[in-house]
Amino acid sequence: MSSDLTKSSKFLTLPPDVRAQIWDQVLTPWTIHFRHVSLNPIRFCASLCIVPESDKQNASAPKAARKTNNLRHRACQASVSRALRILLTCRLIYTALSKLVFISADIVLSSRLLLNSLVGRLKPWQAATIRRLTLCDTEYALYWGTLPGALVATRLVNVRHLRIYVELSDEHYQGDEYDVSGSQTVLTQSDRDARLAGISALRVLKLERVEIWIADWTDEDEEEEGGEWSSAEQQAIWIERVKGILLGTIESPARFPQR
């Protein structure tokens, strides 16, 4: 049947390099957000990102011009399934394009539960084709004192580019009264390590590139107390440490949870 379909389809008779150019136009590398629809049972949806400003640009913008992750992406509602209706054209096109979708997309998650759920529901070959992953650590939704699910590291075997976007506000410098799971502040190195502890579990991946951006809304009073982490020099201390742990150039702290 497939040979008959190939003969009847002018598109499928085009040279492979020409078809590849067409796919490049159709499958422009997308940024796909995964969001919770409900927590009990856990259900989520996927939508295409339409925001031209990147996490990096937002984090490096003047404090007054920065926006939270939720505010920036609240208009990103375009359905991924609708955009991928071309995959339903025929079985050959579905087979040819399905992997390209996962290979080219940047998968963005703002919850540890979402990461576990998504990887658990994807077919092994789908998870294995993901190359880029972005974790948004906002309002402790991605509190990594708890490790990702066991399937995450074993199925995301081909992720090579990991990006982490962190949002900080005044409460992250306030001390024990805001404590979550033993450590919510970012006042000390151990506090910052604890905040991203579970991310260290992803060091088992064969990462080639790690990028981290921090958007900090600390007010002026906190800056005077030395709690500000918005300057590039101050952020670099934490960023380089986390990157080193993930890339294997720095030993993971013994206090990190282990499998």
Short mmCIF file of C-alpha atoms in Angstrom, two decimals:
data_model
loop_
_atom_site.label_atom_id
_atom_site.label_comp_id
_atom_site.label_asym_id
_atom_site.label_seq_id
_atom_site.Cartn_x
_atom_site.Cartn_y
_atom_site.Cartn_z
CA MET A 1 0.00 0.00 0.00
CA SER A 2 2.81 2.39 0.83
CA SER A 3 4.37 1.97 -2.63
CA ASP A 4 1.00 2.74 -4.26
CA LEU A 5 0.65 5.83 -2.10
CA THR A 6 4.12 6.99 -3.02
CA LYS A 7 3.34 6.65 -6.71
CA SER A 8 0.07 8.56 -6.37
CA SER A 9 1.55 11.41 -4.32
CA LYS A 10 3.47 14.04 -6.25
CA PHE A 11 4.92 15.32 -3.00
CA LEU A 12 6.35 11.95 -1.99
CA THR A 13 8.00 11.59 -5.39
CA LEU A 14 10.05 14.76 -4.84
CA PRO A 15 13.78 14.31 -4.15
CA PRO A 16 14.53 13.85 -0.43
CA ASP A 17 16.50 17.12 -0.20
CA VAL A 18 13.57 19.07 -1.65
CA ARG A 19 11.15 17.42 0.77
CA ALA A 20 13.53 18.24 3.62
CA GLN A 21 13.46 21.93 2.68
CA ILE A 22 9.66 21.87 2.67
CA TRP A 23 9.59 20.22 6.09
CA ASP A 24 11.95 22.91 7.37
CA GLN A 25 9.38 25.51 6.36
CA VAL A 26 6.40 23.59 7.74
CA LEU A 27 8.09 22.51 10.96
CA THR A 28 9.64 25.78 12.06
CA PRO A 29 11.34 24.92 15.38
CA TRP A 30 8.57 25.39 17.89
CA THR A 31 8.58 26.18 21.55
CA ILE A 32 5.88 24.04 23.13
CA HIS A 33 4.51 24.81 26.60
CA PHE A 34 2.98 22.05 28.67
CA ARG A 35 0.47 23.20 31.29
CA HIS A 36 -1.69 21.53 33.91
CA VAL A 37 -5.39 21.21 33.16
CA SER A 38 -6.08 19.38 36.41
CA LEU A 39 -4.08 17.81 39.23
CA ASN A 40 -6.44 15.03 40.27
CA PRO A 41 -6.28 13.24 37.96
CA ILE A 42 -3.18 14.80 36.41
CA ARG A 43 -4.07 16.16 32.99
CA PHE A 44 -2.14 18.62 30.87
CA CYS A 45 -2.29 20.36 27.51
CA ALA A 46 0.29 21.58 25.01
CA SER A 47 0.34 24.98 23.32
CA LEU A 48 2.65 26.82 20.96
CA CYS A 49 4.66 29.77 22.26
CA ILE A 50 4.03 33.07 20.47
CA VAL A 51 6.18 35.30 22.69
CA PRO A 52 9.10 36.83 20.76
CA GLU A 53 10.98 37.75 23.93
CA SER A 54 13.10 34.90 25.28
CA ASP A 55 13.66 33.94 28.92
CA LYS A 56 17.20 35.24 28.57
CA GLN A 57 15.98 38.64 27.34
CA ASN A 58 13.41 38.86 30.12
CA ALA A 59 15.91 37.97 32.83
CA SER A 60 18.44 40.54 31.59
CA ALA A 61 15.90 43.33 31.08
CA PRO A 62 15.67 46.22 33.57
CA LYS A 63 13.80 45.10 36.68
CA ALA A 64 10.81 47.34 36.01
CA ALA A 65 10.44 45.88 32.52
CA ARG A 66 10.54 42.21 33.52
CA LYS A 67 7.42 40.08 33.51
CA THR A 68 6.69 36.82 35.24
CA ASN A 69 6.66 33.63 33.22
CA ASN A 70 2.89 33.22 33.66
CA LEU A 71 2.18 36.79 32.55
CA ARG A 72 4.43 36.60 29.50
CA HIS A 73 2.96 33.36 28.24
CA ARG A 74 -0.71 33.67 29.16
CA ALA A 75 -1.56 34.39 25.50
CA CYS A 76 0.25 31.26 24.28
CA GLN A 77 -2.84 29.17 23.66
CA ALA A 78 -2.41 27.99 20.06
CA SER A 79 -3.15 24.28 19.84
CA VAL A 80 -0.23 22.04 18.93
CA SER A 81 -2.54 19.32 17.64
CA ARG A 82 -4.20 21.76 15.25
CA ALA A 83 -0.83 22.89 13.93
CA LEU A 84 0.14 19.26 13.40
CA ARG A 85 -2.89 18.23 11.37
CA ILE A 86 -0.54 17.73 8.43
CA LEU A 87 0.63 14.57 10.20
CA LEU A 88 -2.79 13.04 9.61
CA THR A 89 -2.43 13.33 5.84
CA CYS A 90 -1.19 9.77 5.53
CA ARG A 91 0.78 7.16 7.42
CA LEU A 92 4.01 7.83 5.51
CA ILE A 93 3.96 11.53 6.32
CA TYR A 94 3.09 10.75 9.96
CA THR A 95 6.07 8.41 10.20
CA ALA A 96 8.43 10.85 8.51
CA LEU A 97 7.43 13.93 10.51
CA SER A 98 6.62 12.66 13.99
CA LYS A 99 10.24 12.34 15.03
CA LEU A 100 11.16 15.68 13.44
CA VAL A 101 8.56 17.41 15.61
CA PHE A 102 10.19 16.19 18.82
CA ILE A 103 13.72 16.68 17.52
CA SER A 104 13.16 20.30 16.54
CA ALA A 105 10.90 21.44 19.40
CA ASP A 106 11.91 23.11 22.63
CA ILE A 107 9.83 21.42 25.35
CA VAL A 108 8.98 23.84 28.18
CA LEU A 109 7.67 22.71 31.58
CA SER A 110 6.90 24.74 34.70
CA SER A 111 6.16 21.88 37.09
CA ARG A 112 8.03 18.80 38.23
CA LEU A 113 4.74 16.90 38.08
CA LEU A 114 4.41 17.92 34.44
CA LEU A 115 7.86 16.57 33.62
CA ASN A 116 7.07 13.25 35.27
CA SER A 117 3.62 13.03 33.65
CA LEU A 118 4.77 13.99 30.17
CA VAL A 119 7.67 11.54 30.08
CA GLY A 120 5.46 8.82 31.52
CA ARG A 121 2.82 9.28 28.83
CA LEU A 122 5.07 9.69 25.83
CA LYS A 123 5.99 6.59 23.90
CA PRO A 124 9.63 5.62 24.49
CA TRP A 125 10.64 6.61 20.95
CA GLN A 126 8.96 10.01 21.36
CA ALA A 127 10.79 10.77 24.61
CA ALA A 128 14.04 9.53 23.09
CA THR A 129 13.80 12.03 20.21
CA ILE A 130 13.59 15.11 22.48
CA ARG A 131 16.76 17.16 22.18
CA ARG A 132 15.96 20.40 24.05
CA LEU A 133 14.29 20.83 27.42
CA THR A 134 13.48 24.02 29.34
CA LEU A 135 12.57 23.91 33.04
CA CYS A 136 10.93 27.03 34.47
CA ASP A 137 11.52 27.26 38.22
CA THR A 138 8.80 29.78 39.12
CA GLU A 139 7.21 30.14 42.55
CA TYR A 140 8.77 26.85 43.58
CA ALA A 141 6.51 24.94 41.20
CA LEU A 142 9.68 23.10 40.22
CA TYR A 143 11.03 22.66 43.71
CA TRP A 144 13.73 20.13 43.04
CA GLY A 145 14.30 18.90 46.58
CA THR A 146 12.35 15.92 45.24
CA LEU A 147 13.85 13.97 42.38
CA PRO A 148 12.16 13.62 39.00
CA GLY A 149 10.43 10.29 38.36
CA ALA A 150 12.55 7.25 37.60
CA LEU A 151 11.55 7.25 33.91
CA VAL A 152 12.80 10.78 33.29
CA ALA A 153 16.51 10.07 33.18
CA THR A 154 16.12 6.73 31.42
CA ARG A 155 13.83 7.98 28.65
CA LEU A 156 15.29 11.43 27.98
CA VAL A 157 18.50 9.81 26.82
CA ASN A 158 19.04 12.17 23.89
CA VAL A 159 18.44 15.52 25.56
CA ARG A 160 21.56 17.53 24.85
CA HIS A 161 20.48 21.10 25.60
CA LEU A 162 19.00 21.92 29.01
CA ARG A 163 17.78 25.40 29.88
CA ILE A 164 16.69 26.51 33.34
CA TYR A 165 14.77 29.72 33.99
CA VAL A 166 14.51 30.81 37.63
CA GLU A 167 12.32 33.53 39.10
CA LEU A 168 13.13 35.07 42.48
CA SER A 169 11.19 37.56 44.56
CA ASP A 170 11.59 39.22 47.95
CA GLU A 171 10.24 36.21 49.86
CA HIS A 172 13.16 34.09 48.68
CA TYR A 173 15.43 36.22 50.91
CA GLN A 174 13.14 36.34 53.95
CA GLY A 175 14.30 33.35 55.98
CA ASP A 176 12.63 30.49 57.82
CA GLU A 177 9.13 31.95 57.99
CA TYR A 178 8.82 31.24 54.26
CA ASP A 179 10.55 27.90 54.48
CA VAL A 180 9.46 25.11 52.08
CA SER A 181 10.72 21.52 52.44
CA GLY A 182 13.60 22.69 54.61
CA SER A 183 14.97 25.50 52.47
CA GLN A 184 13.26 28.12 50.36
CA THR A 185 15.63 31.05 50.66
CA VAL A 186 18.57 31.69 48.36
CA LEU A 187 20.66 33.49 50.96
CA THR A 188 23.35 30.82 51.19
CA GLN A 189 24.97 28.39 48.81
CA SER A 190 23.31 25.46 50.57
CA ASP A 191 19.90 27.14 50.17
CA ARG A 192 20.49 27.65 46.47
CA ASP A 193 21.72 24.08 46.06
CA ALA A 194 18.64 22.77 47.86
CA ARG A 195 16.34 24.74 45.61
CA LEU A 196 17.74 23.00 42.54
CA ALA A 197 18.76 19.74 44.22
CA GLY A 198 16.64 17.41 42.12
CA ILE A 199 17.83 19.00 38.90
CA SER A 200 21.18 17.43 39.72
CA ALA A 201 19.54 14.07 38.98
CA LEU A 202 19.59 15.11 35.32
CA ARG A 203 23.38 15.01 35.38
CA VAL A 204 23.05 11.40 34.23
CA LEU A 205 21.98 12.77 30.84
CA LYS A 206 24.67 13.34 28.25
CA LEU A 207 24.21 17.09 28.25
CA GLU A 208 26.33 19.17 25.93
CA ARG A 209 24.94 22.60 26.77
CA VAL A 210 23.35 24.06 29.90
CA GLU A 211 21.96 27.58 30.10
CA ILE A 212 20.52 29.24 33.20
CA TRP A 213 18.79 32.61 33.55
CA ILE A 214 17.65 34.26 36.77
CA ALA A 215 14.94 36.94 36.88
CA ASP A 216 15.19 38.65 40.27
CA TRP A 217 12.66 41.16 41.62
CA THR A 218 14.36 41.88 44.95
CA ASP A 219 13.54 45.36 46.22
CA GLU A 220 16.11 48.02 47.10
CA ASP A 221 16.05 47.26 50.84
CA GLU A 222 17.05 43.67 50.18
CA GLU A 223 19.80 44.83 47.83
CA GLU A 224 21.33 46.86 50.66
CA GLU A 225 21.41 43.71 52.83
CA GLY A 226 23.42 41.83 50.22
CA GLY A 227 20.60 39.53 49.14
CA GLU A 228 20.37 40.71 45.56
CA TRP A 229 21.18 38.21 42.80
CA SER A 230 20.20 40.25 39.75
CA SER A 231 23.64 41.34 38.55
CA ALA A 232 25.49 39.14 36.08
CA GLU A 233 28.46 38.83 38.43
CA GLN A 234 26.36 37.68 41.38
CA GLN A 235 24.28 35.28 39.31
CA ALA A 236 27.39 33.72 37.76
CA ILE A 237 28.37 32.11 41.08
CA TRP A 238 25.17 30.08 41.32
CA ILE A 239 24.81 29.53 37.58
CA GLU A 240 28.31 28.16 37.07
CA ARG A 241 27.93 25.85 40.06
CA VAL A 242 24.68 24.34 38.80
CA LYS A 243 26.03 24.07 35.25
CA GLY A 244 29.15 22.35 36.55
CA ILE A 245 27.11 19.80 38.50
CA LEU A 246 24.93 19.03 35.48
CA LEU A 247 27.86 18.78 33.08
CA GLY A 248 29.88 16.66 35.49
CA THR A 249 32.73 19.11 36.05
CA ILE A 250 31.71 19.65 39.69
CA GLU A 251 30.84 16.87 42.12
CA SER A 252 27.22 16.76 43.21
CA PRO A 253 26.96 17.80 46.90
CA ALA A 254 26.60 14.84 49.24
CA ARG A 255 23.45 16.36 50.73
CA PHE A 256 21.64 16.10 47.40
CA PRO A 257 19.04 13.30 47.34
CA GLN A 258 20.32 10.17 45.66
CA ARG A 259 18.46 7.41 43.85
#
